[in-house]
Short mmCIF file of C-alpha atoms in Angstrom, two decimals:
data_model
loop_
_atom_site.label_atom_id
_atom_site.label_comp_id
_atom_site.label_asym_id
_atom_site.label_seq_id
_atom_site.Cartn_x
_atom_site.Cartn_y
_atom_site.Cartn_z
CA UNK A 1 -25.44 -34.96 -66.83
CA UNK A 2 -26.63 -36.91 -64.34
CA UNK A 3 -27.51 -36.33 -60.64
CA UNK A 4 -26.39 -39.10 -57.76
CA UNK A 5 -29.47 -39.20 -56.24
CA UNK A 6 -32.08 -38.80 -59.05
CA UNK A 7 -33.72 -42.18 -58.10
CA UNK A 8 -34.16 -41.14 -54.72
CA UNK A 9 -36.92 -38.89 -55.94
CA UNK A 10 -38.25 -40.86 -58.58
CA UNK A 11 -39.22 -43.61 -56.82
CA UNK A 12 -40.98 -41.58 -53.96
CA UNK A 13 -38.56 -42.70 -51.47
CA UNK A 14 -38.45 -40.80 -47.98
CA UNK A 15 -34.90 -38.40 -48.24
CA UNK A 16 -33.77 -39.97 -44.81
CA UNK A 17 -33.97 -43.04 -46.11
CA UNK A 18 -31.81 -42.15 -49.14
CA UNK A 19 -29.76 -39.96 -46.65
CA UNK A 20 -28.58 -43.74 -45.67
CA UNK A 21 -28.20 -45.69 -48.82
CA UNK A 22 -26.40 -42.80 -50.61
CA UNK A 23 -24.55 -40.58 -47.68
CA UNK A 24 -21.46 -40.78 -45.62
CA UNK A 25 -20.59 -39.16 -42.86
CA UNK A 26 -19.25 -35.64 -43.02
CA UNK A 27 -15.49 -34.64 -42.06
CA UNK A 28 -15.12 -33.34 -38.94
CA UNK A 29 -12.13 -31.27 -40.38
CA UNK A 30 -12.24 -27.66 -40.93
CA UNK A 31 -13.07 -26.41 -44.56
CA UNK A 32 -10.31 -25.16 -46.14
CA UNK A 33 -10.31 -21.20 -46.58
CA UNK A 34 -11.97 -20.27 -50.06
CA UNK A 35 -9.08 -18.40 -50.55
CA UNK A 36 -6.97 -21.19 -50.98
CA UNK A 37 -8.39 -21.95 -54.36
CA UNK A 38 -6.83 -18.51 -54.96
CA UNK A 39 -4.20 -19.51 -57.25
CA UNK A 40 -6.92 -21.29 -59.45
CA UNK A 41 -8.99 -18.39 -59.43
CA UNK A 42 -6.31 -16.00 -60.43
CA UNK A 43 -5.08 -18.16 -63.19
CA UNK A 44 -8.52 -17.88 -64.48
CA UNK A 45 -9.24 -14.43 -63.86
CA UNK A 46 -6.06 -13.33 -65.88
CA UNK A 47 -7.48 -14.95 -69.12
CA UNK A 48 -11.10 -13.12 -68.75
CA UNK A 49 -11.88 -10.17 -70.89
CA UNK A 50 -13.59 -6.93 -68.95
CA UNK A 51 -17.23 -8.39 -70.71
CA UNK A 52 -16.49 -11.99 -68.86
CA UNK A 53 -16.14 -10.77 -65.28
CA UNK A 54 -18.73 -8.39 -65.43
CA UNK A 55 -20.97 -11.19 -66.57
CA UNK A 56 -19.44 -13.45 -63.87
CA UNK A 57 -20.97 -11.10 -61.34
CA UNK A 58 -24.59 -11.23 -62.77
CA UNK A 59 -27.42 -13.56 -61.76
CA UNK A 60 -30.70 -13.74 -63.95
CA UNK A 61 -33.92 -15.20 -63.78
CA UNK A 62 -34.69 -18.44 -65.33
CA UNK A 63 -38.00 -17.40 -66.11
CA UNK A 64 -37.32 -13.53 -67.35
CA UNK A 65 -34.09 -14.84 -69.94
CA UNK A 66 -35.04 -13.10 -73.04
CA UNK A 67 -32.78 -15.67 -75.19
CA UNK A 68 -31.28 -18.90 -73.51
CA UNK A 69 -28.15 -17.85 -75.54
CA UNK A 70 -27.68 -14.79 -73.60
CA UNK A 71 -25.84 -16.85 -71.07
CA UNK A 72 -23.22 -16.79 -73.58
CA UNK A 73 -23.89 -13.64 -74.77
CA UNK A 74 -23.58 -11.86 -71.48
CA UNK A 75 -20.91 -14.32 -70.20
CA UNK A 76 -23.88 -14.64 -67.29
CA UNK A 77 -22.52 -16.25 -64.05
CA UNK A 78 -25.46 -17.27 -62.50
CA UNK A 79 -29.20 -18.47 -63.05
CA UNK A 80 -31.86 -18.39 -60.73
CA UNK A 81 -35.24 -19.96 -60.25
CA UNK A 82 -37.72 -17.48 -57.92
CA UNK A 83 -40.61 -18.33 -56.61
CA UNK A 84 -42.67 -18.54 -59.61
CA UNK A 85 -39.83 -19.42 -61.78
CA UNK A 86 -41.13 -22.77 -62.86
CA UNK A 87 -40.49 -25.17 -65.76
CA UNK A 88 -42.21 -24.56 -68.56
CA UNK A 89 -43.29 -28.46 -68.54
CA UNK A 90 -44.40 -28.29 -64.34
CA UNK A 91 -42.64 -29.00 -61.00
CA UNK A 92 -41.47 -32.97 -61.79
CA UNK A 93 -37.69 -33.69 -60.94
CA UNK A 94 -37.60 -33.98 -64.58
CA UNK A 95 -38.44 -31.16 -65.94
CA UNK A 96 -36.29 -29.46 -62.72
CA UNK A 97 -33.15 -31.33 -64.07
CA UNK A 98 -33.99 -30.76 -67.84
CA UNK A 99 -34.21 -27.17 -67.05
CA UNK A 100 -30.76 -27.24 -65.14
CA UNK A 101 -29.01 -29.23 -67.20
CA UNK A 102 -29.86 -27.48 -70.64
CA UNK A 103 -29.19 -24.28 -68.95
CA UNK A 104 -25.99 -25.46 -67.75
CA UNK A 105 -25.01 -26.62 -71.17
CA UNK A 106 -25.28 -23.70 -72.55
CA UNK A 107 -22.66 -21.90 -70.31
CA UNK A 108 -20.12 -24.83 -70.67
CA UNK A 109 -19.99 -23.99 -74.57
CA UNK A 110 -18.91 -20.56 -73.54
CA UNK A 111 -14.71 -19.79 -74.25
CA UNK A 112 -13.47 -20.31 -71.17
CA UNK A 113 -16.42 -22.87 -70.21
CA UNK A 114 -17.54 -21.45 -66.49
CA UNK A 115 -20.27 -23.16 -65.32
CA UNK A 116 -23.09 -21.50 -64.02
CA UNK A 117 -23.97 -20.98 -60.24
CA UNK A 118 -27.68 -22.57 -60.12
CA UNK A 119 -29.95 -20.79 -57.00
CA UNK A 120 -33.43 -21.11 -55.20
CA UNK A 121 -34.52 -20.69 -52.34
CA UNK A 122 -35.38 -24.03 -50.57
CA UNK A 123 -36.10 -22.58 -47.25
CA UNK A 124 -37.97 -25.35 -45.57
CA UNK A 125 -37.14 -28.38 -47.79
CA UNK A 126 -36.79 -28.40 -51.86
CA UNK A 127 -40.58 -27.76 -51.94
CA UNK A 128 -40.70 -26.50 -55.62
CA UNK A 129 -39.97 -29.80 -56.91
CA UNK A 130 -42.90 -32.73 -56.51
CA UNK A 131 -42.52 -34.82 -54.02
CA UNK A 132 -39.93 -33.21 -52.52
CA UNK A 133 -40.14 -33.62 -48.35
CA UNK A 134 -41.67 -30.16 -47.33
CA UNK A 135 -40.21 -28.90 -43.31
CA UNK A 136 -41.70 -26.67 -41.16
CA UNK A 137 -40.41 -22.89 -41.54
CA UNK A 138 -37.72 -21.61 -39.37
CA UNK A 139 -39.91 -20.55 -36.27
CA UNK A 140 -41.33 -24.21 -35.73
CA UNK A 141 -37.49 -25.44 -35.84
CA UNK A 142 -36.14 -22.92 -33.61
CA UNK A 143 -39.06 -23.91 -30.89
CA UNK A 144 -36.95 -27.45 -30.86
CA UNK A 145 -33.64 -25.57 -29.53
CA UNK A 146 -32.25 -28.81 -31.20
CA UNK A 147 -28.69 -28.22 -33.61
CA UNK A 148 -28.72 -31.41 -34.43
CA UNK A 149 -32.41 -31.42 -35.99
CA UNK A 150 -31.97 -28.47 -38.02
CA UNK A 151 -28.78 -30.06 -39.87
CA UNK A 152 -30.33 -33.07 -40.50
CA UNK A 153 -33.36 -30.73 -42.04
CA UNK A 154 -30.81 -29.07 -44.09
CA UNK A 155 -28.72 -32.01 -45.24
CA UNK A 156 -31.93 -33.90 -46.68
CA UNK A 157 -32.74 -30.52 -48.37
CA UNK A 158 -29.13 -30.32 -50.03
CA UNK A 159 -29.84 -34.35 -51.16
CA UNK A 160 -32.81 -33.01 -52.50
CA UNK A 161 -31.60 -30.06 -54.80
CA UNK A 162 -28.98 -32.13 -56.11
CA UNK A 163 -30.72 -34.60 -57.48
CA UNK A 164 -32.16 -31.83 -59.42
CA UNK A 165 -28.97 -30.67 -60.08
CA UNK A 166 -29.68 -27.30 -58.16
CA UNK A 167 -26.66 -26.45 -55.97
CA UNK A 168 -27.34 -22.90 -54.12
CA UNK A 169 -29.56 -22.76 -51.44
CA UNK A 170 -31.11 -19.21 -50.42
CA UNK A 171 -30.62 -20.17 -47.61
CA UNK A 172 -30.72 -20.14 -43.66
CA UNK A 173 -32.29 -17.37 -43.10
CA UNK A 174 -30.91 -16.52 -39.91
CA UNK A 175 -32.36 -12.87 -39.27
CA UNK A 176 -33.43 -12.22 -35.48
CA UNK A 177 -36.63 -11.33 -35.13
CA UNK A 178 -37.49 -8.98 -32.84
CA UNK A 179 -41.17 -7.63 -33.50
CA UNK A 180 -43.97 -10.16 -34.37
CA UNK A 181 -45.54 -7.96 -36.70
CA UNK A 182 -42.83 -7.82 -38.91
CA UNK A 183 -44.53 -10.29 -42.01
CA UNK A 184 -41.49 -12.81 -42.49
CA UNK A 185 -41.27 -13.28 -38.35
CA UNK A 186 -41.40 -17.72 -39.34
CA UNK A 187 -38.49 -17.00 -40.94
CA UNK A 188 -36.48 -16.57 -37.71
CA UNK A 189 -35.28 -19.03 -35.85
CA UNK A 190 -35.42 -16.80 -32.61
CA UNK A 191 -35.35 -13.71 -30.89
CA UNK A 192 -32.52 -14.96 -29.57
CA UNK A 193 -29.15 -14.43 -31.26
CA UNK A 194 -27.20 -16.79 -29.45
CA UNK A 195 -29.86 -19.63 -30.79
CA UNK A 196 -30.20 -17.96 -34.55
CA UNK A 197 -26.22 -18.06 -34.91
CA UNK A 198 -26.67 -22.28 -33.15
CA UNK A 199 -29.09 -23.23 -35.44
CA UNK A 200 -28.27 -21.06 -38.66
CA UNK A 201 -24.45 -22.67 -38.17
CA UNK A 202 -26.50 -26.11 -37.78
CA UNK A 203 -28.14 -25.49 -41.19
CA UNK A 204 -25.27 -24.09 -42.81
CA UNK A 205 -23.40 -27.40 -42.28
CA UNK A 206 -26.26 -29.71 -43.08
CA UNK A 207 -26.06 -27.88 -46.56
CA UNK A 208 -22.41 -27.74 -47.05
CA UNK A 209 -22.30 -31.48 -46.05
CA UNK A 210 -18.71 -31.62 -44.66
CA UNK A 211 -17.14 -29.34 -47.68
CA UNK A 212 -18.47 -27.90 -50.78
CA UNK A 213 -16.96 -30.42 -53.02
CA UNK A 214 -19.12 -33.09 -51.88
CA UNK A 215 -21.35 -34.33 -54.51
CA UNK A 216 -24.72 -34.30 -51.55
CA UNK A 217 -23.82 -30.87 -50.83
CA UNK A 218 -24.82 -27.44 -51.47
CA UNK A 219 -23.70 -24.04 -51.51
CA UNK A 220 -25.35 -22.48 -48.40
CA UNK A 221 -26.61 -18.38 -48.05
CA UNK A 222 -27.00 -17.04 -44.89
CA UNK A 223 -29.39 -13.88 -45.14
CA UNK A 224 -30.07 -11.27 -44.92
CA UNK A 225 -27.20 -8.82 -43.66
CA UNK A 226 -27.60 -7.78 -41.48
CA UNK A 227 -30.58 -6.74 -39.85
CA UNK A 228 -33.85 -7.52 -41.18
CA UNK A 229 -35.64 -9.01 -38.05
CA UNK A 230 -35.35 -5.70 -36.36
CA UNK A 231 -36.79 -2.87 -38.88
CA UNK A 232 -38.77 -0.57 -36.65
CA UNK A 233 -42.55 -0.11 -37.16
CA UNK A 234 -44.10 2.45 -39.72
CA UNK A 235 -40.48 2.47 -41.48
CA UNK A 236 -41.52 -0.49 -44.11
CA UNK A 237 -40.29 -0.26 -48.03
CA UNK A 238 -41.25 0.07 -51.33
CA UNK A 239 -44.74 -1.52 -51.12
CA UNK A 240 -45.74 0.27 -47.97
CA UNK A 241 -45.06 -2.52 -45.83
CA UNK A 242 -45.20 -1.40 -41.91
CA UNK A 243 -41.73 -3.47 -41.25
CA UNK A 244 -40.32 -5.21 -44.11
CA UNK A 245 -37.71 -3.85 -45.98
CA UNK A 246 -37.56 -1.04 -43.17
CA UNK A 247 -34.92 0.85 -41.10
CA UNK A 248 -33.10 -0.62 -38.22
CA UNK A 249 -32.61 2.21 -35.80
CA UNK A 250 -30.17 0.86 -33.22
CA UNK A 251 -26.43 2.25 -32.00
CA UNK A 252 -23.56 0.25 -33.36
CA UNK A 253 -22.67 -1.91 -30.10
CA UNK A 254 -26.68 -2.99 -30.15
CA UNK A 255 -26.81 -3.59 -33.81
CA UNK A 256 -23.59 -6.18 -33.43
CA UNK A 257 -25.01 -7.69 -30.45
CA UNK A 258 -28.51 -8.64 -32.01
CA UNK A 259 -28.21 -8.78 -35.90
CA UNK A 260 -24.71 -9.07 -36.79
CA UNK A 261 -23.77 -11.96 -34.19
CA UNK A 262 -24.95 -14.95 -35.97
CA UNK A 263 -23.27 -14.34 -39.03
CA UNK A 264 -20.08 -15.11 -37.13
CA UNK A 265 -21.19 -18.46 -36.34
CA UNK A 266 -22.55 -18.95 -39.94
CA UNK A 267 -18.42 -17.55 -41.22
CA UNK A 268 -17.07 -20.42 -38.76
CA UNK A 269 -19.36 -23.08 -40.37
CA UNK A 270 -17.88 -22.11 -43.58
CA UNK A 271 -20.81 -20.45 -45.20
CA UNK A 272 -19.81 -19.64 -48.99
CA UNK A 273 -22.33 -17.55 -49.49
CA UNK A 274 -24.58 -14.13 -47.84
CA UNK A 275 -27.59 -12.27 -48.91
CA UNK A 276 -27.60 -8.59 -48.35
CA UNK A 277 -30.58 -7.62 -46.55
CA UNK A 278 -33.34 -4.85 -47.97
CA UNK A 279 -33.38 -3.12 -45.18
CA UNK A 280 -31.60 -0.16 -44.19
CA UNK A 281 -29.41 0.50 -40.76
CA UNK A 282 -30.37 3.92 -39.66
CA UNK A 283 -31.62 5.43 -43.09
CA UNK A 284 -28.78 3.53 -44.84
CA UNK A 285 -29.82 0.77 -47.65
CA UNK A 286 -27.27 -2.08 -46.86
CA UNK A 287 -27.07 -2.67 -50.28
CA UNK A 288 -25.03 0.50 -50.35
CA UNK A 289 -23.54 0.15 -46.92
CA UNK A 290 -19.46 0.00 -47.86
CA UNK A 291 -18.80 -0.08 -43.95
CA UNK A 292 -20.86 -2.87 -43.62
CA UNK A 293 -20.15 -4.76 -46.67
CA UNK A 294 -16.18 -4.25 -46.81
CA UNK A 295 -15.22 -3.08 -43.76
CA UNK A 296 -16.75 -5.52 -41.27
CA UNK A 297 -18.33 -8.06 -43.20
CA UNK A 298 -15.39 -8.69 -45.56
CA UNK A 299 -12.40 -6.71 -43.40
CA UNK A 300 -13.25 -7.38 -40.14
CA UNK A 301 -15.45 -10.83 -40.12
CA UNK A 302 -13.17 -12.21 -42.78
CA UNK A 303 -15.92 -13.38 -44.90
CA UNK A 304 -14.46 -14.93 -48.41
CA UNK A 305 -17.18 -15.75 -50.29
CA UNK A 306 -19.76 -14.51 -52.54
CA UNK A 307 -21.89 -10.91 -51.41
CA UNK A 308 -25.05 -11.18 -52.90
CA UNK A 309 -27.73 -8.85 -53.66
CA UNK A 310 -31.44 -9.82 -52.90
CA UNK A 311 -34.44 -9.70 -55.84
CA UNK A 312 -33.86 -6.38 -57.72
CA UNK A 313 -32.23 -4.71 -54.29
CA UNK A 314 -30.24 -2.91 -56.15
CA UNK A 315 -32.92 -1.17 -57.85
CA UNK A 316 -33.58 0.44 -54.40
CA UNK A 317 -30.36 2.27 -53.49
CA UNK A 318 -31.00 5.14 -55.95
CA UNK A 319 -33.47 6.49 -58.37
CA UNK A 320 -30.82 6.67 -61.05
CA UNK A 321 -30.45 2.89 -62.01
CA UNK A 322 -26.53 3.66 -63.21
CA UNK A 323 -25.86 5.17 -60.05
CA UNK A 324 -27.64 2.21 -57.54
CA UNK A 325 -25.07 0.00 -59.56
CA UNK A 326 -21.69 2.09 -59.18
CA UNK A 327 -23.24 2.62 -55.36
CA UNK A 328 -24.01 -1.29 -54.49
CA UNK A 329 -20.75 -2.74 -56.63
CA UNK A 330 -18.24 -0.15 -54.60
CA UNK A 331 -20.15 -0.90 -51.22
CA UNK A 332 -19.23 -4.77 -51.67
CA UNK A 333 -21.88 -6.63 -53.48
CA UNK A 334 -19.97 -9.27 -55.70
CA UNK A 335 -22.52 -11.02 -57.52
CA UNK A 336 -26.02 -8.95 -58.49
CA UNK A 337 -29.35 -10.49 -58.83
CA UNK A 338 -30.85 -8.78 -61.52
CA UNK A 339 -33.79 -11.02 -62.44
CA UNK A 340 -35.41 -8.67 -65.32
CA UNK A 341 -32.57 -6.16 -66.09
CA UNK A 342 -29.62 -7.96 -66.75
CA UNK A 343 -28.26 -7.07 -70.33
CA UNK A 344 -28.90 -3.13 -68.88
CA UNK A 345 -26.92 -3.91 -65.86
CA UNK A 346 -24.54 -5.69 -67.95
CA UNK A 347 -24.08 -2.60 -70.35
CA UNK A 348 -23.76 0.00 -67.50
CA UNK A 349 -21.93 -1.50 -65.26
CA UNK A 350 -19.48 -1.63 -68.41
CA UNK A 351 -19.67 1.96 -68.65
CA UNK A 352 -18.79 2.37 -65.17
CA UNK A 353 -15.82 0.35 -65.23
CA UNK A 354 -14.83 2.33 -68.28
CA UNK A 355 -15.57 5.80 -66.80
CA UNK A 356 -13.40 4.98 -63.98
CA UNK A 357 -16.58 4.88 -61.72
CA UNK A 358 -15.88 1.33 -60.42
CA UNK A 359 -12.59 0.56 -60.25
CA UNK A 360 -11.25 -2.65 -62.00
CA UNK A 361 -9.58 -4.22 -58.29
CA UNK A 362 -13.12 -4.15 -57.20
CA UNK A 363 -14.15 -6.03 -60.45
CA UNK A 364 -11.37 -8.39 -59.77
CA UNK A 365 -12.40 -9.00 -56.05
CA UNK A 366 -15.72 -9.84 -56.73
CA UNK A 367 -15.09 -12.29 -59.46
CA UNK A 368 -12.61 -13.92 -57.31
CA UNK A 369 -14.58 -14.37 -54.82
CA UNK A 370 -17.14 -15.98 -57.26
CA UNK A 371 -14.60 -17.83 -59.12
CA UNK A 372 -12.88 -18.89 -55.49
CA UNK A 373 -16.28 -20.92 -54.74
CA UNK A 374 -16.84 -22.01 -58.07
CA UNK A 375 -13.28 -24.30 -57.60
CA UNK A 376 -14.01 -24.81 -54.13
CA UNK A 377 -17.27 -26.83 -55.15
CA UNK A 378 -15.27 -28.58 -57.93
#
């Protein structure tokens, strides 16, 4: 296939300026509600076999795929490209779209021809690809106070990816910093709230560009929920970090107030998509926090979209891999990145389903949701 603004890119040309030739304004209306592409999605979902939605709800590595074919296979849902997930033939827009659109090939030849859900994380610009425009990090933007700024950021950064094809953005991150030491502090806007949930709303519309089924835009993630920005010190994860990945130990009220607040502005926006945080909320991973994930994210916030897990989260809920996955699907998580273990998760989280374990409405939730933003970006 090819991408509307693939020349823009080729010929070196600055994004603003291809913001102009190629862009129009965005709507001012409100986005329609995911869930009205519910009657799409449901007509859909009734002609998928267990095996199809499970592999709906999986997200893979681009680098780690042990066969191409396995997005067939597996029925996979999603592809991602991580940091070092490069093509094969370097970091030229053409080997970025070759990679995309072989990939996405692929998953069209599948039975009931899904396509695949493409991610990376451009965080400050699309600044795997050469010659992509390259932004300053979230800290330098929030110093500018200025809404306006940060969408314009964002919207070049959605031209960007889609002239690679690429159409999920990892991000805004719009965590709240609140210690300095904590290693991923220029990924904060702020250790304000009220100015992360401004800005992160700003970016979240300069990537959804007026509605998801605009060609220019992109599927936008706010991340990570809820919490990270305020882990307390010595409480750090896996790697011994003093912060990251750590425990947020704050009451309830406090916890809303500071971490949870932007992601109301980021709903409003019409963000289709949020990363579940590492971090834990007073010794509890949120990857395996049902109150959190269901109750207010989903119940009470009124979030439709797509719950994500971060890089191999779920491999942190439990010691008992089968277990972190029947914990972390339950809790909320709709869509799993499992960069490395995909086919296991694919195969246990069949057993599950089968052992009564995870029941089948919360299969059927989480591929609607998935399926829901799927139609909503055409």
């Amino acid at each position: 296939m090819k991408h509307l603004v693939i020349g823009c890119l080729m010929l070196g040309l600055v994004a603003a300026g291809c913001q102009k030739a190629e862009q129009q304004p965005p709507s001012t209306a409100a986005f329609p509600p995911l869930s009205s592409y519910d009657e799409q999605a449901r007509a859909l979902l009734a002609q998928m076999t267990l095996e199809e939605k499970i592999g709906q709800m999986i997200q893979a590595e681009q680098a780690f795929l042990q066969d191409p074919y396995d997005i067939q296979t597996y029925h996979l849902g999603s592809i991602l490209s991580g940091g070092n997930s490069d093509p094969a033939d370097g970091n030229s827009l053409e080997a970025w779209t070759e990679v995309y659109d072989s990939l996405q090939a692929i998953a069209l030849r599948t039975r009931l021809g899904i396509p695949l859900l493409y991610g990376i994380d451009a965080v400050h610009g699309h600044s795997n690809v050469e010659g992509a425009v390259v932004f300053p990090h979230h800290i330098a933007l929030g110093a500018t106070r200025d809404p306006d700024l940060v969408e314009q950021v964002y919207r070049i950064t959605a031209i960007e990816m889609r002239a690679t094809g690429i159409h999920w953005d990892f991000a805004p991150c719009i965590a709240v910093a609140r210690d300095i030491r904590w290693g991923r502090t220029y990924e904060s806007f702020a250790e304000d709230p009220e100015l992360v949930a401004t800005l992160g709303a700003a970016a979240v519309r300069g990537l959804q560009n007026g509605g998801l089924n605009n060609p220019l835009a992109v599927l936008a993630t706010a991340k990570h929920f809820a919490g990270d920005g305020g882990t307390a010190f010595g409480t750090g994860g896996p790697q011994g970090a003093l912060l990251d990945q750590g425990d947020v130990r704050l009451d309830e009220a406090t916890f809303r107030r500071i971490h949870v607040r932007p992601y109301i502005d980021a709903i409003q926006a019409g963000v289709g998509s949020i990363m579940v945080s590492y971090s834990s909320w007073n010794g509890v991973k949120m990857t395996g926090h049902k109150y959190m994930l269901t109750d207010v994210l989903k119940g009470e916030l009124g979030f439709e979209g797509i719950v994500i897990s971060d890089y191999n989260a779920i491999d942190q809920v439990h010691p008992d891999y089968k277990t972190a996955i029947e914990i972390s699907i339950n809790a909320g998580i709709d869509m799993a990145m499992v960069p490395t273990r995909y086919r296991e998760f694919f195969q246990l989280l069949k057993e599950l389903v089968e052992e009564g374990r995870v029941p089948m409405e919360r299969i059927d939730d989480a591929v609607l949701r998935i399926l829901r933003v799927k139609f909503a970006m055409g």
